[in-house]
mmCIF file of C-alpha atoms in Angstrom:
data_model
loop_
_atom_site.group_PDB
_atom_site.id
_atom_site.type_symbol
_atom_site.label_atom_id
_atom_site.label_comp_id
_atom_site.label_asym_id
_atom_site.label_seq_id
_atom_site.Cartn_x
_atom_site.Cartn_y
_atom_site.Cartn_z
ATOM 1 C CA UNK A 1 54.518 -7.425 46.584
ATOM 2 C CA UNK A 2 52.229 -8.829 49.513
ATOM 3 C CA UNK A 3 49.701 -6.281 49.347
ATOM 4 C CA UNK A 4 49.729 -5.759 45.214
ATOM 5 C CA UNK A 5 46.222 -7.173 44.437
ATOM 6 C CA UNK A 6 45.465 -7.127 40.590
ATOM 7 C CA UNK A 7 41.543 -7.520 38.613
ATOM 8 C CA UNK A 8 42.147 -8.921 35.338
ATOM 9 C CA UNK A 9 39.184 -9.537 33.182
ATOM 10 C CA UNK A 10 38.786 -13.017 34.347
ATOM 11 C CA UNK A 11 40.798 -13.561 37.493
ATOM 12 C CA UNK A 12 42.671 -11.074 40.683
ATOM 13 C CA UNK A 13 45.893 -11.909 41.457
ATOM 14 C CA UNK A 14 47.800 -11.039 44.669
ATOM 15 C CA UNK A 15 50.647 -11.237 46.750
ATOM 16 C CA UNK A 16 51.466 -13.814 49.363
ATOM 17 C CA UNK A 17 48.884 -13.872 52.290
ATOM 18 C CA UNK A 18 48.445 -16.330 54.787
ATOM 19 C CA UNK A 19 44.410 -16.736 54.258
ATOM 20 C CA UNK A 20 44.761 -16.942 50.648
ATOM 21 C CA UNK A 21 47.333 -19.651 50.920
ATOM 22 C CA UNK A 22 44.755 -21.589 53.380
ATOM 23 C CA UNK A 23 41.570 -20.860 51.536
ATOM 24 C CA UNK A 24 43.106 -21.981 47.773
ATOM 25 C CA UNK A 25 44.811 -25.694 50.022
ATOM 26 C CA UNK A 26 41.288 -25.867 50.966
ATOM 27 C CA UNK A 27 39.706 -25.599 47.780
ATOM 28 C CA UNK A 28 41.917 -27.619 46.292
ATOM 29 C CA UNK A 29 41.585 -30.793 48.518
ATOM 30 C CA UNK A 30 37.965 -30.249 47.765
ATOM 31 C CA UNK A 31 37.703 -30.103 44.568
ATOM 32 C CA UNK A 32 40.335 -32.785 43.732
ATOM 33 C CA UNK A 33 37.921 -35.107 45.817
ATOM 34 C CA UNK A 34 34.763 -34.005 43.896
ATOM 35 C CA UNK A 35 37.009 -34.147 40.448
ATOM 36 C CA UNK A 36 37.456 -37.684 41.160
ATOM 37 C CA UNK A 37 33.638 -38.687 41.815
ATOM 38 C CA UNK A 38 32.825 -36.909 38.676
ATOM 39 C CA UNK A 39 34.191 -36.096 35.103
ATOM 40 C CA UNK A 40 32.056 -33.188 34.332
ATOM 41 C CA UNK A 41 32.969 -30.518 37.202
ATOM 42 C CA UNK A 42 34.181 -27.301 36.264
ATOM 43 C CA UNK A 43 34.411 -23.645 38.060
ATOM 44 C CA UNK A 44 31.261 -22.356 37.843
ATOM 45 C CA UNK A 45 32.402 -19.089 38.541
ATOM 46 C CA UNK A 46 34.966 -18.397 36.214
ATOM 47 C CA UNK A 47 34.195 -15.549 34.189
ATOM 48 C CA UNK A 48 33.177 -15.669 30.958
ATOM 49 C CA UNK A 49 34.008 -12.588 27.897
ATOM 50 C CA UNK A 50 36.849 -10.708 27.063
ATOM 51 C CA UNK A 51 39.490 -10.480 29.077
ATOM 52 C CA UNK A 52 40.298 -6.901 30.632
ATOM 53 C CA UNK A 53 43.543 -4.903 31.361
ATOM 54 C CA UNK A 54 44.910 -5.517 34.357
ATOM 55 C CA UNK A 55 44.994 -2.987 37.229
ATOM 56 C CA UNK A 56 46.196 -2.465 40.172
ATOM 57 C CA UNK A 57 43.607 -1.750 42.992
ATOM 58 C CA UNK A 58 45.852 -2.004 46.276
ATOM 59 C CA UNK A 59 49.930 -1.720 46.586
ATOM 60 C CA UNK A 60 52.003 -1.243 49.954
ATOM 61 C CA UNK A 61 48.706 -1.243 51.958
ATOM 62 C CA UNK A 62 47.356 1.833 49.900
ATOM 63 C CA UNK A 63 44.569 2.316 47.595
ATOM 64 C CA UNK A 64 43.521 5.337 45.416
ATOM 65 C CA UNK A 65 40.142 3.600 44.861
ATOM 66 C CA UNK A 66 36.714 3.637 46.706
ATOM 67 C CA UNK A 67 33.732 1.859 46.458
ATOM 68 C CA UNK A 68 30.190 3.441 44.508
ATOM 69 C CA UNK A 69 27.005 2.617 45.713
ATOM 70 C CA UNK A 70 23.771 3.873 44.377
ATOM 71 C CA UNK A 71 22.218 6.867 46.694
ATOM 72 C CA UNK A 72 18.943 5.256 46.930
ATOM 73 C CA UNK A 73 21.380 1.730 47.659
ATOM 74 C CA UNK A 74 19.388 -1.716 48.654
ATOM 75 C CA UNK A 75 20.217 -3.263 52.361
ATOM 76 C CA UNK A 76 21.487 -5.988 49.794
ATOM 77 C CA UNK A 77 24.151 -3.433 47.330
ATOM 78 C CA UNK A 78 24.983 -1.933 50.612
ATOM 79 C CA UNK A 79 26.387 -5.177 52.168
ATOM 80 C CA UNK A 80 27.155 -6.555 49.038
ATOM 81 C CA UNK A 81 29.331 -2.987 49.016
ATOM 82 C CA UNK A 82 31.037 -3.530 52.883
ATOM 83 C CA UNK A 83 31.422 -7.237 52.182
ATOM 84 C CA UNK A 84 33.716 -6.259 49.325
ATOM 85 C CA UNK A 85 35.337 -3.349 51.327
ATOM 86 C CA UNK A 86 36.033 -5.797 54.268
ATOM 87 C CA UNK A 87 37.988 -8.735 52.042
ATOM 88 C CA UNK A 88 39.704 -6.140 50.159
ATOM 89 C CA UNK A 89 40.928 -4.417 53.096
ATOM 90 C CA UNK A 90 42.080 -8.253 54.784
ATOM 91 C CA UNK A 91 44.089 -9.452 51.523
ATOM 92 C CA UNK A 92 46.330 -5.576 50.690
ATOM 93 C CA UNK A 93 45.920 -3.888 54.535
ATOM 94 C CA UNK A 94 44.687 -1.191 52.538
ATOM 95 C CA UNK A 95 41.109 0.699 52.972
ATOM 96 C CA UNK A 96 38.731 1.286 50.536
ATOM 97 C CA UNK A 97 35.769 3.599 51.664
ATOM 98 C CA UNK A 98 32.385 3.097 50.638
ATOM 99 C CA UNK A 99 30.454 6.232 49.572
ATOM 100 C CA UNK A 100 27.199 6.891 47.383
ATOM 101 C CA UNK A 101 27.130 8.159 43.443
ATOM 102 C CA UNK A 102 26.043 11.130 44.258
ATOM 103 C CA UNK A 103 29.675 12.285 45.013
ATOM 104 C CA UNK A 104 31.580 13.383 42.209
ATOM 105 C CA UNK A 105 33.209 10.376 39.967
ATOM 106 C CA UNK A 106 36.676 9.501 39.986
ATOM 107 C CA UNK A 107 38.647 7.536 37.383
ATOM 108 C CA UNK A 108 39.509 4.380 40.056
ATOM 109 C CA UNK A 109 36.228 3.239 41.222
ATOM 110 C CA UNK A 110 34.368 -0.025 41.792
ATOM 111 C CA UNK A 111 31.045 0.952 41.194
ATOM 112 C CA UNK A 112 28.964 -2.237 43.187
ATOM 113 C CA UNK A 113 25.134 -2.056 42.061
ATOM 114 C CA UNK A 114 23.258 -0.118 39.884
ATOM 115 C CA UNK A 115 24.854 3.354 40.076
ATOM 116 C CA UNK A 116 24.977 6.461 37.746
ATOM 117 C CA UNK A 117 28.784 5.482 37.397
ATOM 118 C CA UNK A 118 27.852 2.672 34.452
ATOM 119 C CA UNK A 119 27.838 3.328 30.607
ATOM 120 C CA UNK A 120 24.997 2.875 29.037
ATOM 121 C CA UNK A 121 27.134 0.279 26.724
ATOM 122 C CA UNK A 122 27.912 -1.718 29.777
ATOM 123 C CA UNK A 123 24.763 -2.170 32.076
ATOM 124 C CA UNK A 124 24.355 -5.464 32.542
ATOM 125 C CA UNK A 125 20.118 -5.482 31.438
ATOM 126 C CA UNK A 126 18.284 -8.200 33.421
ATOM 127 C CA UNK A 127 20.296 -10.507 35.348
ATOM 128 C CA UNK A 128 17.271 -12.233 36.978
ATOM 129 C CA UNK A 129 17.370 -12.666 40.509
ATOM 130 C CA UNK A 130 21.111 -14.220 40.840
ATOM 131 C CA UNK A 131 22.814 -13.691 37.585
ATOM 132 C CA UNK A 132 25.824 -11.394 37.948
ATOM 133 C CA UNK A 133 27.723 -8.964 35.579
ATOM 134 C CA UNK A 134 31.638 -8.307 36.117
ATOM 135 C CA UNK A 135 32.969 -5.319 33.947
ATOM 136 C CA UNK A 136 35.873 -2.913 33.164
ATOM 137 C CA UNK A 137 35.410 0.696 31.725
ATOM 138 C CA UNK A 138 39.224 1.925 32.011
ATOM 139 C CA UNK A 139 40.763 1.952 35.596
ATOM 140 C CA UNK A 140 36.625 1.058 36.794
ATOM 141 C CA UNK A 141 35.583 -1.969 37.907
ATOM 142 C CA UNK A 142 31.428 -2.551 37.664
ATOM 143 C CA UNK A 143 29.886 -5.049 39.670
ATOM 144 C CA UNK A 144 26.173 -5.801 38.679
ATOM 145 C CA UNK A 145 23.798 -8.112 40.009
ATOM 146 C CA UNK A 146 20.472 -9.617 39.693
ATOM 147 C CA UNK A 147 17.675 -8.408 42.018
ATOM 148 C CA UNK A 148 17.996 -11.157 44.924
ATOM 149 C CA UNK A 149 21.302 -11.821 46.049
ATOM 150 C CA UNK A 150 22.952 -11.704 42.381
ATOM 151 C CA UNK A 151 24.980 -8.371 44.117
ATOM 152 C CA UNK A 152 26.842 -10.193 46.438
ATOM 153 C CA UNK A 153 27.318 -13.449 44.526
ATOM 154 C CA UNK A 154 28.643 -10.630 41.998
ATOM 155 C CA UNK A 155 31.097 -9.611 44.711
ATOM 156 C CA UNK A 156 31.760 -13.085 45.722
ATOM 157 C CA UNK A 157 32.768 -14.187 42.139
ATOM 158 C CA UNK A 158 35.460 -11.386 42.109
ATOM 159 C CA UNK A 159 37.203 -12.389 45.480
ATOM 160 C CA UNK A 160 37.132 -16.014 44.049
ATOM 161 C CA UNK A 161 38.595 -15.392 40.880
#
C-alpha cells in the first residue's frame, strides 16, 4: 500500500514513505514546542465543510488521473499545477500529466484554477487574493484559489492535509 494515496474531504492519506515520515516528525516537534508557548494554536489549514468520499488518486505507482489547467492558465495556476504534479508524483511514483481544459473531460481529474471543468454549484466566487477553495464533484478534485498566490496555497493545503 506504499503508493495508495487517498483525498478525503478534509485530509489525504497514504502509504508509508520515507519523506512523509520525516516531514510529519518535523512538524510535530514544532508544533508541540509552539503548543506549549501558547494555548490557542490550532491547524490553520485544516479544511473546513463537509467531508467528501474518499478516492483513490495513485495505487502501485499508477494513476488514471491528470491535472486541468485553464487554456488561457496564469504563470501562477500553471506552477501552482506542476507544483502539485511534482509532490504527487514523489509520495505514489506515479505521474500525473498536466494538460489544459480545452481537451476533452474525463471523470478523474484535478481541475487546479479556474477551468471550464467546475460546476457552476461549486465555483468557489471571490476568494480574495489568498483565500482557497478545496472541492469534490464525484471522482474530481477542484482546487480554487484567490487571485495572488491563493492557487498554490490551495495546492499546498491539500499536500498538508
Amino acid at each position: 500500500m506504499r503508493d495508495q494515496l487517498q483525498k478525503g474531504g478534509g485530509s489525504v492519506r497514504q502509504g508509508r514513505h520515507p519523506l512523509r515520515h520525516v516531514a510529519v516528525a518535523v512538524l510535530i516537534a514544532v508544533s508541540g514546542a509552539f503548543a506549549e508557548s501558547t494555548e490557542e494554536w490550532r491547524n490553520t489549514l485544516i479544511p473546513e465543510g463537509r467531508e467528501g468520499v474518499p478516492i483513490t488518486l495513485a495505487e502501485e505507482g499508477r494513476t488514471e488521473y491528470r491535472i486541468v489547467i485553464p487554456q488561457a492558465a496564469t504563470t501562477t495556476e500553471q506552477k501552482a499545477a506542476d507544483d502539485l504534479a511534482l509532490w504527487l508524483n514523489e509520495m505514489t511514483g506515479a505521474s500525473f500529466p498536466v494538460v489544459s481544459d480545452n481537451k476533452p473531460p474525463q471523470p478523474k481529474e484535478i481541475s487546479v484554477g479556474r477551468t471550464d471543468r467546475i460546476p457552476e454549484s461549486l465555483q468557489a466566487g471571490d476568494l480574495g487574493a489568498h483565500g482557497i477553495s478545496i472541492a469534490q464533484d464525484g471522482k474530481r478534485l477542484l482546487i480554487q484559489g484567490g487571485d495572488g498566490r491563493g492557487i498554490i496555497n490551495a495546492v499546498y493545503a491539500l499536500l498538508e492535509e
